[in-house]
Short mmCIF file of C-alpha atoms in Angstrom, two decimals:
data_model
loop_
_atom_site.label_atom_id
_atom_site.label_comp_id
_atom_site.label_asym_id
_atom_site.label_seq_id
_atom_site.Cartn_x
_atom_site.Cartn_y
_atom_site.Cartn_z
CA MET I 1 -209.65 42.31 -37.00
CA VAL I 2 -211.54 39.10 -37.60
CA MET I 3 -209.89 38.80 -40.97
CA SER I 4 -206.35 39.03 -39.63
CA GLN I 5 -207.20 36.53 -36.89
CA LEU I 6 -208.46 34.10 -39.53
CA VAL I 7 -205.29 34.57 -41.56
CA MET I 8 -203.18 33.93 -38.47
CA ASN I 9 -205.16 30.79 -37.54
CA SER I 10 -204.82 29.56 -41.12
CA LEU I 11 -201.07 30.07 -41.01
CA ILE I 12 -200.76 28.16 -37.74
CA ALA I 13 -202.78 25.21 -39.03
CA GLY I 14 -201.08 25.36 -42.44
CA SER I 15 -197.61 25.31 -40.84
CA ILE I 16 -198.36 22.13 -38.94
CA TYR I 17 -199.94 20.46 -41.97
CA ALA I 18 -197.00 21.53 -44.13
CA LEU I 19 -194.47 19.87 -41.83
CA VAL I 20 -196.49 16.66 -41.93
CA ALA I 21 -197.10 16.84 -45.68
CA CYS I 22 -193.48 17.63 -46.64
CA GLY I 23 -192.07 14.63 -44.80
CA PHE I 24 -194.78 12.41 -46.22
CA SER I 25 -194.32 13.77 -49.73
CA LEU I 26 -190.52 13.48 -49.58
CA ILE I 27 -190.88 9.79 -48.72
CA TYR I 28 -193.63 9.28 -51.31
CA THR I 29 -191.78 10.86 -54.24
CA THR I 30 -188.59 8.89 -53.75
CA ASN I 31 -190.26 5.57 -52.89
CA ARG I 32 -193.57 5.66 -54.77
CA PHE I 33 -195.68 4.27 -51.99
CA MET I 34 -197.73 5.85 -49.21
CA HIS I 35 -196.00 5.69 -45.86
CA PHE I 36 -199.09 6.26 -43.71
CA ALA I 37 -197.19 5.22 -40.60
CA HIS I 38 -195.63 8.67 -40.92
CA GLY I 39 -198.49 9.85 -38.69
CA THR I 40 -197.35 7.69 -35.80
CA THR I 41 -193.81 8.99 -36.06
CA ILE I 42 -195.26 12.40 -35.17
CA VAL I 43 -197.22 11.06 -32.22
CA ALA I 44 -194.31 8.92 -31.04
CA ALA I 45 -192.11 12.02 -30.93
CA GLY I 46 -194.75 13.87 -28.89
CA TYR I 47 -195.04 11.01 -26.39
CA LEU I 48 -191.26 10.60 -26.18
CA LEU I 49 -190.98 14.26 -25.27
CA TYR I 50 -193.72 13.79 -22.70
CA GLN I 51 -191.88 10.82 -21.16
CA LEU I 52 -188.43 12.41 -21.18
CA PHE I 53 -189.39 15.93 -20.16
CA GLN I 54 -192.61 15.66 -18.18
CA VAL I 55 -192.05 12.32 -16.46
CA LEU I 56 -188.26 11.95 -16.22
CA GLY I 57 -187.52 15.65 -15.87
CA ILE I 58 -184.81 15.86 -18.54
CA PRO I 59 -184.23 19.49 -19.65
CA PHE I 60 -186.62 20.51 -22.41
CA PHE I 61 -184.20 21.08 -25.28
CA ALA I 62 -182.22 17.93 -24.59
CA ALA I 63 -185.47 15.95 -24.39
CA SER I 64 -186.69 17.48 -27.69
CA PHE I 65 -183.40 16.73 -29.41
CA VAL I 66 -183.50 13.09 -28.30
CA SER I 67 -187.16 12.78 -29.34
CA ILE I 68 -186.48 14.15 -32.82
CA CYS I 69 -183.49 11.83 -33.28
CA LEU I 70 -185.51 8.83 -32.15
CA ALA I 71 -188.33 9.81 -34.51
CA GLY I 72 -185.78 9.76 -37.34
CA MET I 73 -184.60 6.32 -36.24
CA LEU I 74 -188.19 5.07 -36.04
CA GLY I 75 -188.87 6.10 -39.66
CA LEU I 76 -185.55 4.73 -40.86
CA SER I 77 -186.05 1.38 -39.11
CA THR I 78 -189.56 1.06 -40.54
CA TYR I 79 -187.97 1.34 -43.98
CA TYR I 80 -184.99 -0.85 -43.27
CA TYR I 81 -186.63 -3.66 -41.34
CA LEU I 82 -190.09 -3.69 -42.92
CA TYR I 83 -190.40 -2.05 -46.34
CA LEU I 84 -186.97 -3.00 -47.71
CA PRO I 85 -187.30 -6.73 -46.98
CA LEU I 86 -190.78 -6.62 -48.52
CA GLN I 87 -189.43 -4.83 -51.60
CA LYS I 88 -186.69 -7.43 -51.91
CA ARG I 89 -189.44 -10.03 -52.09
CA LYS I 90 -190.98 -8.01 -54.93
CA ALA I 91 -193.96 -6.82 -52.89
CA SER I 92 -196.20 -4.41 -54.77
CA ASN I 93 -196.81 -0.87 -53.58
CA ILE I 94 -200.26 -1.91 -52.38
CA VAL I 95 -198.64 -4.46 -50.07
CA LEU I 96 -196.33 -1.74 -48.75
CA LEU I 97 -199.32 0.57 -48.24
CA ILE I 98 -201.10 -2.11 -46.22
CA ALA I 99 -197.92 -2.76 -44.23
CA SER I 100 -197.69 0.96 -43.46
CA ILE I 101 -201.29 1.02 -42.21
CA GLY I 102 -200.41 -2.01 -40.09
CA VAL I 103 -197.51 -0.12 -38.53
CA LEU I 104 -199.79 2.87 -37.93
CA ILE I 105 -202.30 0.76 -36.04
CA PHE I 106 -199.62 -1.18 -34.17
CA ILE I 107 -197.74 1.85 -32.88
CA GLU I 108 -200.91 3.73 -31.99
CA ASN I 109 -201.99 0.80 -29.87
CA LEU I 110 -198.53 0.39 -28.40
CA ILE I 111 -198.62 4.01 -27.27
CA GLN I 112 -202.06 3.46 -25.80
CA LEU I 113 -200.80 0.37 -23.98
CA ILE I 114 -197.87 2.23 -22.45
CA PHE I 115 -199.37 5.64 -21.77
CA GLY I 116 -203.10 4.89 -21.57
CA ALA I 117 -205.90 6.40 -23.58
CA SER I 118 -206.26 9.58 -21.54
CA VAL I 119 -204.87 12.81 -22.98
CA LYS I 120 -201.42 13.97 -21.92
CA SER I 121 -200.12 17.49 -21.99
CA ILE I 122 -196.62 18.87 -21.94
CA GLY I 123 -196.39 21.84 -19.61
CA TYR I 124 -193.22 23.49 -20.86
CA ILE I 125 -194.80 26.74 -21.87
CA LYS I 126 -197.06 28.25 -19.27
CA ILE I 127 -200.38 29.28 -20.73
CA ALA I 128 -199.52 32.73 -21.91
CA ARG I 129 -201.76 35.57 -22.86
CA GLY I 130 -201.74 36.10 -26.55
CA MET I 131 -199.95 39.09 -27.92
CA ASP I 132 -201.30 41.43 -30.48
CA LEU I 133 -199.80 41.03 -33.94
CA LEU I 134 -201.24 43.00 -36.85
CA GLY I 135 -204.65 42.99 -35.20
CA ALA I 136 -204.67 39.27 -34.45
CA VAL I 137 -204.10 37.57 -31.12
CA ILE I 138 -201.32 34.97 -31.23
CA THR I 139 -199.39 33.19 -28.48
CA PRO I 140 -195.59 33.10 -28.58
CA LEU I 141 -195.78 29.33 -29.13
CA GLN I 142 -198.01 29.74 -32.17
CA LEU I 143 -195.59 32.28 -33.59
CA THR I 144 -192.78 29.77 -32.96
CA ILE I 145 -194.75 27.12 -34.87
CA ILE I 146 -195.17 29.37 -37.92
CA LEU I 147 -191.54 30.51 -37.90
CA SER I 148 -190.05 27.03 -37.34
CA SER I 149 -192.18 25.65 -40.12
CA ILE I 150 -191.08 28.34 -42.58
CA ILE I 151 -187.41 27.94 -41.60
CA LEU I 152 -187.59 24.15 -41.91
CA LEU I 153 -189.26 24.37 -45.30
CA GLY I 154 -186.46 26.72 -46.36
CA VAL I 155 -183.82 24.25 -45.16
CA LEU I 156 -185.63 21.42 -46.91
CA SER I 157 -185.76 23.32 -50.23
CA PHE I 158 -182.07 24.13 -49.91
CA LEU I 159 -181.40 20.43 -49.39
CA MET I 160 -183.60 19.42 -52.32
CA TYR I 161 -182.42 22.03 -54.82
CA LYS I 162 -178.84 22.88 -53.89
CA THR I 163 -177.21 19.63 -52.82
CA ILE I 164 -176.18 16.46 -54.65
CA LEU I 165 -178.32 14.34 -52.33
CA GLY I 166 -181.35 16.50 -53.11
CA ARG I 167 -180.67 16.34 -56.83
CA ASN I 168 -180.42 12.56 -56.64
CA MET I 169 -183.66 12.42 -54.65
CA ARG I 170 -185.44 14.46 -57.31
CA ALA I 171 -183.91 12.27 -60.01
CA VAL I 172 -185.21 9.10 -58.36
CA ALA I 173 -188.62 10.75 -58.00
CA ASP I 174 -188.59 11.82 -61.65
CA ASN I 175 -187.45 8.62 -63.32
CA PRO I 176 -186.60 5.67 -61.06
CA GLU I 177 -185.53 3.31 -63.86
CA LEU I 178 -183.14 5.79 -65.43
CA SER I 179 -181.69 6.79 -62.08
CA SER I 180 -180.67 3.22 -61.36
CA ILE I 181 -179.23 2.84 -64.87
CA ILE I 182 -176.90 5.78 -64.27
CA GLY I 183 -175.82 4.27 -60.97
CA ILE I 184 -177.76 6.14 -58.28
CA ASP I 185 -178.09 3.95 -55.19
CA HIS I 186 -181.84 3.73 -54.56
CA VAL I 187 -181.56 2.21 -51.12
CA LYS I 188 -179.33 5.06 -49.99
CA VAL I 189 -181.72 7.68 -51.37
CA SER I 190 -184.66 5.93 -49.69
CA LYS I 191 -182.83 5.75 -46.37
CA TYR I 192 -182.12 9.46 -46.43
CA SER I 193 -185.67 10.34 -47.42
CA PHE I 194 -187.08 8.28 -44.53
CA LEU I 195 -184.56 9.76 -42.13
CA ILE I 196 -185.14 13.39 -43.16
CA GLY I 197 -188.91 12.96 -43.54
CA SER I 198 -189.11 11.41 -40.07
CA TYR I 199 -186.97 14.17 -38.52
CA LEU I 200 -189.53 16.61 -39.88
CA ALA I 201 -192.29 14.45 -38.38
CA GLY I 202 -190.42 14.50 -35.06
CA ILE I 203 -190.23 18.30 -35.08
CA ALA I 204 -193.91 18.47 -35.98
CA GLY I 205 -194.64 16.11 -33.07
CA ILE I 206 -192.80 18.38 -30.60
CA LEU I 207 -194.60 21.52 -31.81
CA ILE I 208 -198.01 19.83 -31.82
CA GLY I 209 -197.33 18.32 -28.40
CA LEU I 210 -196.74 21.79 -27.00
CA GLU I 211 -199.78 23.32 -28.68
CA GLN I 212 -202.38 20.58 -28.12
CA ASN I 213 -203.01 17.63 -25.87
CA LEU I 214 -201.45 14.33 -26.88
CA GLU I 215 -203.75 11.43 -27.77
CA PRO I 216 -202.58 8.02 -29.00
CA THR I 217 -204.79 8.16 -32.11
CA MET I 218 -204.00 11.71 -33.19
CA GLY I 219 -201.49 10.43 -35.74
CA THR I 220 -204.20 9.19 -38.05
CA SER I 221 -206.03 12.50 -38.17
CA LEU I 222 -202.80 14.45 -38.61
CA MET I 223 -201.82 12.11 -41.41
CA ILE I 224 -205.16 12.68 -43.12
CA LYS I 225 -204.64 16.45 -42.95
CA GLY I 226 -201.06 16.20 -44.17
CA PHE I 227 -202.07 13.83 -46.93
CA THR I 228 -204.92 16.14 -47.99
CA GLY I 229 -202.51 19.08 -48.07
CA ALA I 230 -200.11 17.07 -50.19
CA VAL I 231 -202.88 16.03 -52.60
CA ILE I 232 -204.17 19.61 -52.94
CA GLY I 233 -200.70 20.87 -53.84
CA GLY I 234 -199.55 17.84 -55.78
CA VAL I 235 -198.23 14.79 -53.97
CA GLY I 236 -195.36 14.32 -56.40
CA SER I 237 -193.53 17.48 -55.34
CA VAL I 238 -192.37 18.60 -51.92
CA PRO I 239 -192.80 22.39 -52.39
CA ALA I 240 -196.25 21.80 -53.90
CA ALA I 241 -197.22 19.70 -50.88
CA ALA I 242 -196.16 22.56 -48.59
CA LEU I 243 -198.21 25.12 -50.53
CA GLY I 244 -201.19 22.77 -50.63
CA SER I 245 -201.02 22.41 -46.85
CA TYR I 246 -201.16 26.15 -46.32
CA LEU I 247 -204.12 26.30 -48.70
CA LEU I 248 -205.84 23.61 -46.65
CA GLY I 249 -205.19 25.67 -43.52
CA PHE I 250 -206.81 28.69 -45.16
CA ALA I 251 -209.74 26.68 -46.56
CA GLU I 252 -210.52 25.19 -43.16
CA ASN I 253 -210.30 28.39 -41.18
CA PHE I 254 -212.08 30.58 -43.67
CA GLY I 255 -214.65 27.83 -44.21
CA ILE I 256 -215.73 27.84 -40.58
CA TRP I 257 -216.24 31.58 -40.83
CA TYR I 258 -219.33 30.64 -42.83
CA LEU I 259 -220.04 27.15 -41.48
CA PRO I 260 -220.41 25.78 -37.95
CA SER I 261 -216.95 24.94 -36.59
CA GLY I 262 -217.82 21.24 -36.41
CA TYR I 263 -217.48 21.15 -40.18
CA LYS I 264 -213.75 21.92 -40.06
CA ASP I 265 -212.69 18.33 -40.65
CA ALA I 266 -215.42 17.86 -43.24
CA ILE I 267 -213.90 20.67 -45.30
CA ALA I 268 -210.63 18.76 -45.50
CA PHE I 269 -212.39 15.55 -46.53
CA ILE I 270 -214.50 17.27 -49.17
CA LEU I 271 -211.40 18.92 -50.64
CA LEU I 272 -209.54 15.61 -50.62
CA PHE I 273 -212.47 13.96 -52.36
CA LEU I 274 -212.80 16.70 -54.99
CA PHE I 275 -209.10 16.80 -55.78
CA LEU I 276 -208.76 13.03 -56.03
CA LEU I 277 -211.74 12.99 -58.39
CA PHE I 278 -211.06 15.98 -60.59
CA ARG I 279 -207.43 16.95 -60.24
CA PRO I 280 -205.39 14.08 -58.81
CA SER I 281 -202.13 15.74 -59.86
CA GLY I 282 -202.90 18.65 -57.51
CA MET I 283 -202.93 22.40 -58.05
CA PHE I 284 -199.24 22.72 -58.80
CA GLY I 285 -198.51 19.25 -60.14
CA ARG I 286 -197.89 18.68 -63.81
CA GLU I 287 -200.54 16.55 -65.47
CA LYS I 288 -199.34 13.02 -65.97
CA GLY I 289 -198.09 12.53 -69.48
CA ALA I 290 -196.96 16.11 -70.02
CA SER I 291 -193.51 15.20 -68.81
CA HIS I 292 -193.04 12.29 -71.16
CA ASP I 293 -190.27 12.58 -73.65
CA MET G 1 -162.83 -4.25 -76.86
CA LEU G 2 -166.16 -5.92 -76.03
CA GLU G 3 -166.79 -9.54 -76.75
CA ILE G 4 -169.99 -11.48 -76.21
CA GLN G 5 -169.74 -15.27 -76.41
CA ASN G 6 -172.70 -17.65 -76.64
CA LEU G 7 -174.92 -15.44 -74.57
CA THR G 8 -178.25 -16.86 -73.44
CA ALA G 9 -180.14 -14.26 -71.45
CA GLY G 10 -183.59 -12.89 -70.74
CA TYR G 11 -185.91 -11.74 -68.01
CA GLY G 12 -186.69 -14.12 -65.19
CA GLU G 13 -187.56 -17.51 -66.65
CA LEU G 14 -187.99 -16.14 -70.16
CA GLU G 15 -184.91 -16.61 -72.33
CA VAL G 16 -184.95 -13.99 -75.06
CA LEU G 17 -181.45 -14.50 -76.44
CA GLN G 18 -180.10 -17.86 -77.59
CA GLU G 19 -176.34 -18.29 -77.95
CA VAL G 20 -175.63 -14.80 -79.25
CA SER G 21 -172.01 -13.96 -80.05
CA LEU G 22 -170.70 -10.62 -81.24
CA HIS G 23 -167.72 -8.33 -80.80
CA ILE G 24 -166.77 -4.69 -81.21
CA GLY G 25 -163.36 -3.04 -81.47
CA PRO G 26 -162.23 0.42 -80.34
CA ALA G 27 -163.88 3.32 -82.20
CA GLU G 28 -166.13 0.97 -84.11
CA ILE G 29 -169.84 1.21 -84.70
CA VAL G 30 -171.79 -2.02 -84.51
CA ALA G 31 -175.49 -2.03 -85.38
CA LEU G 32 -178.09 -4.52 -84.21
CA ILE G 33 -181.10 -4.78 -86.50
CA GLY G 34 -184.09 -7.06 -86.73
CA PRO G 35 -187.83 -7.18 -86.14
CA ASN G 36 -189.55 -6.21 -82.88
CA GLY G 37 -189.00 -8.78 -80.17
CA ALA G 38 -185.87 -10.20 -81.81
CA GLY G 39 -183.84 -9.34 -78.70
CA LYS G 40 -181.82 -6.37 -79.97
CA SER G 41 -182.35 -4.29 -76.85
CA THR G 42 -181.83 -7.35 -74.68
CA VAL G 43 -178.27 -7.67 -76.05
CA ILE G 44 -177.23 -4.23 -74.86
CA LYS G 45 -179.20 -4.55 -71.65
CA SER G 46 -177.27 -7.75 -70.93
CA VAL G 47 -173.97 -5.96 -71.41
CA PHE G 48 -175.21 -3.40 -68.90
CA GLY G 49 -176.25 -5.98 -66.32
CA LEU G 50 -179.98 -5.38 -66.70
CA THR G 51 -181.05 -8.90 -67.67
CA HIS G 52 -180.85 -12.36 -66.25
CA ILE G 53 -177.88 -14.11 -67.87
CA ALA G 54 -178.31 -17.89 -67.99
CA ARG G 55 -175.19 -18.88 -69.93
CA GLY G 56 -172.38 -17.31 -71.89
CA MET G 57 -169.67 -14.76 -71.27
CA ILE G 58 -169.15 -11.05 -71.78
CA THR G 59 -165.68 -9.51 -71.62
CA PHE G 60 -164.79 -5.82 -71.75
CA LYS G 61 -161.13 -4.87 -72.28
CA GLU G 62 -160.12 -8.47 -71.51
CA LYS G 63 -162.04 -8.35 -68.23
CA LYS G 64 -164.98 -10.65 -67.52
CA ILE G 65 -168.02 -8.50 -66.84
CA THR G 66 -170.77 -11.12 -67.02
CA LYS G 67 -173.29 -10.56 -64.22
CA MET G 68 -171.47 -7.48 -62.94
CA LYS G 69 -173.69 -4.93 -61.18
CA THR G 70 -174.85 -1.97 -63.25
CA SER G 71 -173.40 0.51 -60.78
CA ASP G 72 -169.94 -1.09 -61.20
CA LEU G 73 -170.17 -1.20 -64.98
CA VAL G 74 -170.70 2.55 -65.23
CA GLY G 75 -167.36 2.98 -63.56
CA LEU G 76 -165.59 0.88 -66.21
CA GLY G 77 -166.40 3.28 -69.03
CA ILE G 78 -169.62 1.86 -70.44
CA SER G 79 -172.55 4.23 -70.89
CA TYR G 80 -176.06 3.21 -71.84
CA VAL G 81 -178.82 5.36 -73.31
CA PRO G 82 -182.12 3.50 -72.99
CA GLN G 83 -185.21 4.19 -75.04
CA GLY G 84 -188.44 5.72 -73.83
CA LYS G 85 -188.13 7.99 -70.82
CA ILE G 86 -184.53 8.96 -71.23
CA ASN G 87 -184.27 12.11 -69.09
CA PHE G 88 -185.24 13.53 -65.71
CA PRO G 89 -188.04 15.89 -66.80
CA SER G 90 -188.15 18.21 -63.79
CA LEU G 91 -184.40 18.51 -63.36
CA SER G 92 -182.68 21.31 -65.27
CA VAL G 93 -180.66 20.53 -68.40
CA LEU G 94 -177.47 21.22 -66.47
CA GLU G 95 -178.50 18.91 -63.63
CA ASN G 96 -179.44 16.24 -66.16
CA LEU G 97 -175.89 16.38 -67.49
CA GLU G 98 -174.09 16.69 -64.16
CA ILE G 99 -175.91 13.68 -62.76
CA GLY G 100 -174.23 11.61 -65.48
CA ALA G 101 -170.77 12.39 -64.11
CA PRO G 102 -169.30 9.91 -61.63
CA ALA G 103 -169.92 10.78 -57.96
CA GLY G 104 -167.16 12.88 -56.47
CA GLN G 105 -165.60 13.71 -59.84
CA ASP G 106 -162.94 16.38 -59.99
CA LYS G 107 -164.49 19.81 -60.65
CA ALA G 108 -162.07 20.63 -63.47
CA LEU G 109 -162.82 17.37 -65.25
CA LEU G 110 -166.55 17.98 -64.85
CA THR G 111 -166.22 21.42 -66.44
CA LYS G 112 -164.14 19.96 -69.26
CA ASN G 113 -166.68 17.25 -70.02
CA LEU G 114 -169.52 19.73 -69.74
CA SER G 115 -167.94 22.04 -72.29
CA PHE G 116 -167.32 19.05 -74.57
CA VAL G 117 -171.03 18.21 -74.43
CA PHE G 118 -172.06 21.85 -74.96
CA HIS G 119 -169.65 22.02 -77.89
CA LYS G 120 -171.31 18.95 -79.42
CA PHE G 121 -174.83 20.16 -78.66
CA PRO G 122 -174.95 23.98 -78.60
CA ALA G 123 -178.76 23.94 -78.16
CA LEU G 124 -178.29 22.45 -74.70
CA ARG G 125 -176.02 25.30 -73.61
CA GLU G 126 -178.75 27.81 -74.40
CA LYS G 127 -181.30 25.90 -72.34
CA ARG G 128 -179.00 24.84 -69.51
CA GLU G 129 -181.14 26.35 -66.72
CA LYS G 130 -184.49 25.17 -68.16
CA PRO G 131 -186.17 21.98 -66.92
CA ALA G 132 -185.69 19.07 -69.31
CA TYR G 133 -189.40 18.70 -70.05
CA THR G 134 -189.28 21.96 -71.99
CA LEU G 135 -186.93 20.45 -74.59
CA SER G 136 -188.07 19.20 -78.00
CA GLY G 137 -187.83 15.52 -78.93
CA GLY G 138 -184.52 15.96 -80.73
CA GLN G 139 -183.06 17.96 -77.87
CA GLN G 140 -184.22 15.28 -75.41
CA GLN G 141 -182.18 12.78 -77.39
CA MET G 142 -179.16 15.10 -77.36
CA LEU G 143 -179.53 15.54 -73.61
CA ALA G 144 -179.57 11.78 -73.02
CA LEU G 145 -176.54 11.33 -75.25
CA GLY G 146 -174.83 14.26 -73.54
CA ARG G 147 -175.39 12.68 -70.13
CA ALA G 148 -173.84 9.43 -71.34
CA LEU G 149 -170.79 11.36 -72.57
CA MET G 150 -170.22 12.96 -69.17
CA ARG G 151 -168.48 9.76 -68.07
CA GLU G 152 -166.04 9.82 -70.99
CA PRO G 153 -167.18 6.33 -72.02
CA ALA G 154 -165.06 4.00 -74.12
CA LEU G 155 -168.20 2.14 -75.13
CA LEU G 156 -171.60 3.65 -75.73
CA LEU G 157 -174.76 1.54 -75.91
CA LEU G 158 -177.59 3.30 -77.74
CA ASP G 159 -181.10 1.89 -77.83
CA GLU G 160 -182.92 3.31 -80.87
CA PRO G 161 -181.59 6.86 -80.76
CA SER G 162 -183.65 7.81 -83.81
CA LEU G 163 -186.97 6.68 -82.37
CA GLY G 164 -189.67 9.30 -82.76
CA LEU G 165 -187.45 11.80 -84.54
CA SER G 166 -188.30 13.51 -87.82
CA PRO G 167 -186.25 12.39 -90.87
CA LYS G 168 -184.19 15.58 -90.66
CA LEU G 169 -183.41 15.05 -86.98
CA GLN G 170 -182.69 11.37 -87.61
CA LYS G 171 -180.07 12.41 -90.11
CA GLU G 172 -178.56 14.79 -87.58
CA ALA G 173 -178.55 12.04 -84.95
CA PHE G 174 -176.62 9.70 -87.26
CA THR G 175 -174.12 12.42 -88.15
CA MET G 176 -173.61 12.96 -84.45
CA ILE G 177 -173.06 9.25 -83.81
CA ASN G 178 -170.51 9.20 -86.61
CA SER G 179 -168.65 12.11 -85.07
CA LEU G 180 -168.52 10.30 -81.73
CA ARG G 181 -166.74 7.43 -83.43
CA ALA G 182 -164.24 9.99 -84.70
CA ASP G 183 -163.71 10.96 -81.04
CA GLY G 184 -162.62 7.38 -80.40
CA ILE G 185 -165.78 5.99 -78.82
CA ALA G 186 -167.01 2.50 -79.67
CA ILE G 187 -170.77 2.40 -80.18
CA ILE G 188 -173.31 -0.40 -80.24
CA ILE G 189 -176.53 0.88 -81.70
CA VAL G 190 -179.92 -0.79 -81.81
CA GLU G 191 -181.82 0.48 -84.81
CA GLN G 192 -185.18 -0.09 -86.51
CA ASN G 193 -184.11 1.55 -89.73
CA ALA G 194 -182.04 -1.23 -91.32
CA LYS G 195 -180.75 0.86 -94.22
CA LYS G 196 -179.49 3.71 -92.04
CA ALA G 197 -177.97 1.27 -89.57
CA ILE G 198 -176.02 -0.66 -92.20
CA GLU G 199 -174.81 2.59 -93.76
CA ILE G 200 -173.39 3.97 -90.56
CA ALA G 201 -172.06 0.78 -88.97
CA ASP G 202 -168.72 -0.91 -89.49
CA ARG G 203 -170.50 -4.19 -88.88
CA THR G 204 -174.16 -5.11 -88.59
CA TYR G 205 -175.80 -8.07 -86.89
CA LEU G 206 -179.26 -9.17 -87.90
CA LEU G 207 -181.19 -10.78 -85.06
CA GLU G 208 -184.28 -12.91 -85.38
CA GLU G 209 -186.00 -14.69 -82.53
CA GLY G 210 -183.07 -14.18 -80.22
CA LYS G 211 -180.40 -15.50 -82.60
CA VAL G 212 -177.86 -13.82 -84.86
CA VAL G 213 -178.90 -14.93 -88.34
CA LEU G 214 -176.68 -12.70 -90.43
CA GLU G 215 -173.63 -10.53 -89.90
CA GLY G 216 -171.51 -8.42 -92.18
CA GLY G 217 -170.25 -5.03 -93.29
CA ARG G 218 -171.86 -2.47 -95.58
CA GLU G 219 -172.26 -5.06 -98.33
CA MET G 220 -175.14 -6.45 -96.27
CA ILE G 221 -177.37 -3.84 -97.81
CA THR G 222 -177.37 -5.83 -101.03
CA HIS G 223 -178.11 -9.11 -99.29
CA LYS G 224 -181.27 -10.74 -100.57
CA LYS G 225 -182.81 -11.27 -97.15
CA ILE G 226 -182.19 -7.71 -96.02
CA LYS G 227 -183.53 -6.32 -99.27
CA SER G 228 -186.71 -8.33 -99.29
CA VAL G 229 -187.65 -8.31 -95.61
CA TYR G 230 -186.13 -5.27 -93.95
CA LEU G 231 -185.99 -2.78 -96.74
CA GLY G 232 -189.40 -3.90 -97.94
CA GLY G 233 -188.34 -3.53 -101.53
CA ARG G 234 -188.82 0.21 -101.16
CA TYR G 235 -185.22 1.13 -101.66
#
C-alpha cells in the first residue's frame, strides 16, 4: 500500500522532471551550452495559461494551445535574438551560460512585476478525490501528467531516431565540426532544438500549473530538478536525461520514506553533487574518450 | 579540374600558406607531403572553404570557388574527409553513410550509392545497424571514406587517411584509394608517409613552411632532398 503510493508519487515527480530535463538536454546536446532560462519558459507558459484562461476566460484548451505556442516562440527568440548574435561575436559558452542566467532572472522578475509575488492557481480541474489505482491513491490530473509525459517522450524519441531532423540533431550533438563540414546547417538545427525543447517546457508549464500553485521563482527550482535529472542520466543524451529524471523522482520519494520530508530537495542536491564529482557523464552516458576514433 | 593559383591563406591573422599553386586533373591522385606545420592540411581546407583566404584563386571545373561557403561546395562534387574525429560515434553505420548524401536525394540514387559503398567496404554492410563507435580504427576510416563517396564526388580531399592505422591496414587504405582513381575520382591526399605518397600519386608536392618547394612525379623518390630528409635514409 505505502509502497505502491511511493512508486506512484515517484512517477508523478519523475514525469515532470523528465519533461523539463528532455527539453533542456535537447538544447544542450545540439548547442553545447546550458540554457538555464529554460526554467522560465516553463513558468511563463503557466502564467500565460493563468492570464488567458483564469483572467480572460478563454476556453481551457485554446488557452493551453496558445500558451504552448508562445512558450516555443519565447525559447526560439531567446536563441535568435540573444544567443545567436553572441555566438556570431565568438562568445564562449561561459558567456552564453551567464546570458541565460540573466534571462532567467529578468523574466522571473518581469513575471513578478506583472502578476505580483503572491501565488496564483489555475482552477480548471476541481479538486477531485483521488481514485484507487493498484493500491495507490492518484488524482485524474496526476494520471494525466504521467501519461502525457510518457506519450511526449515517445514522440520525442520518434523525432530523434526516425526522422532526418532528429538524425541531424544527433549528428550535431555527436560531432559539431564534422556536421558542418558535411553541410548540416547548424543554425537551423539549433532553431528547431530551441523550438521543440521550449514546446516541451510549455507543456510542462501547463501540467505543473494545474497541479501546483504558480510562483514567479518556481522556474529556478524546476530547472535545478530537471538539470539534476539530466546529470544523473547523462546530460549528453535525451533518453538518458529522461531516465535520470525518473530515477531522481524515485530517489526523492523513497528517500523521504526514511528521512523527514524537508530533506526532499536536499536529496536532489546531494545526488547532483555526487554525480558531478564522481560520474559527470551520468549513469547511461558513455565516458568521455570512449567514443573517440 | 582543380587549380590553385598563388594561394595565401590561414586562420584569422595567421597566414600559413604563402603563394601556393597546384593543379589536379580528372582521375588523378595528387599527394601533399612535408613536415608537420608545413600547411598540407591547410591547402585542402582552403579548397573546402574552411580557412581565411587572403589572396589567390581557386577554380574547380573552370568555376571560381575561392571563398565559397562549405555548404555550397559540397553540392559541386567536392568531398572532404578530415583527420581526427571523422565519424558520428553514436549514429549507426547506416546513418553515418546516409547523412553524407545530399538533402532530399532521390531514394533510388541513395540506394545505388549505398550499395556502391557496401561493395567497396563489405565490413560496413555487416555492421550497418551498429553504432559507429563499435568499429575498429580501419573500419572508422572506411566509414568516413564511404560517407564522402555518398555524394558521388568528382574530387576527394583526404587528410591523412593512413593516420593511426597498422601497416597492413595502411596498405589496404592505399589500395582502396587507387581503386577510387580507377572509378574516375580525382583525389588530393595529405600524407605523412612520403614514400607511400609518392608511390601512389601521379604528382607530389612537397611543402615546407607554407610554400611548395618541390613538385614532380614518381621520380621524386630518388630526389636527394626527399631521400635525405623525408625518407630518413632508411629506404
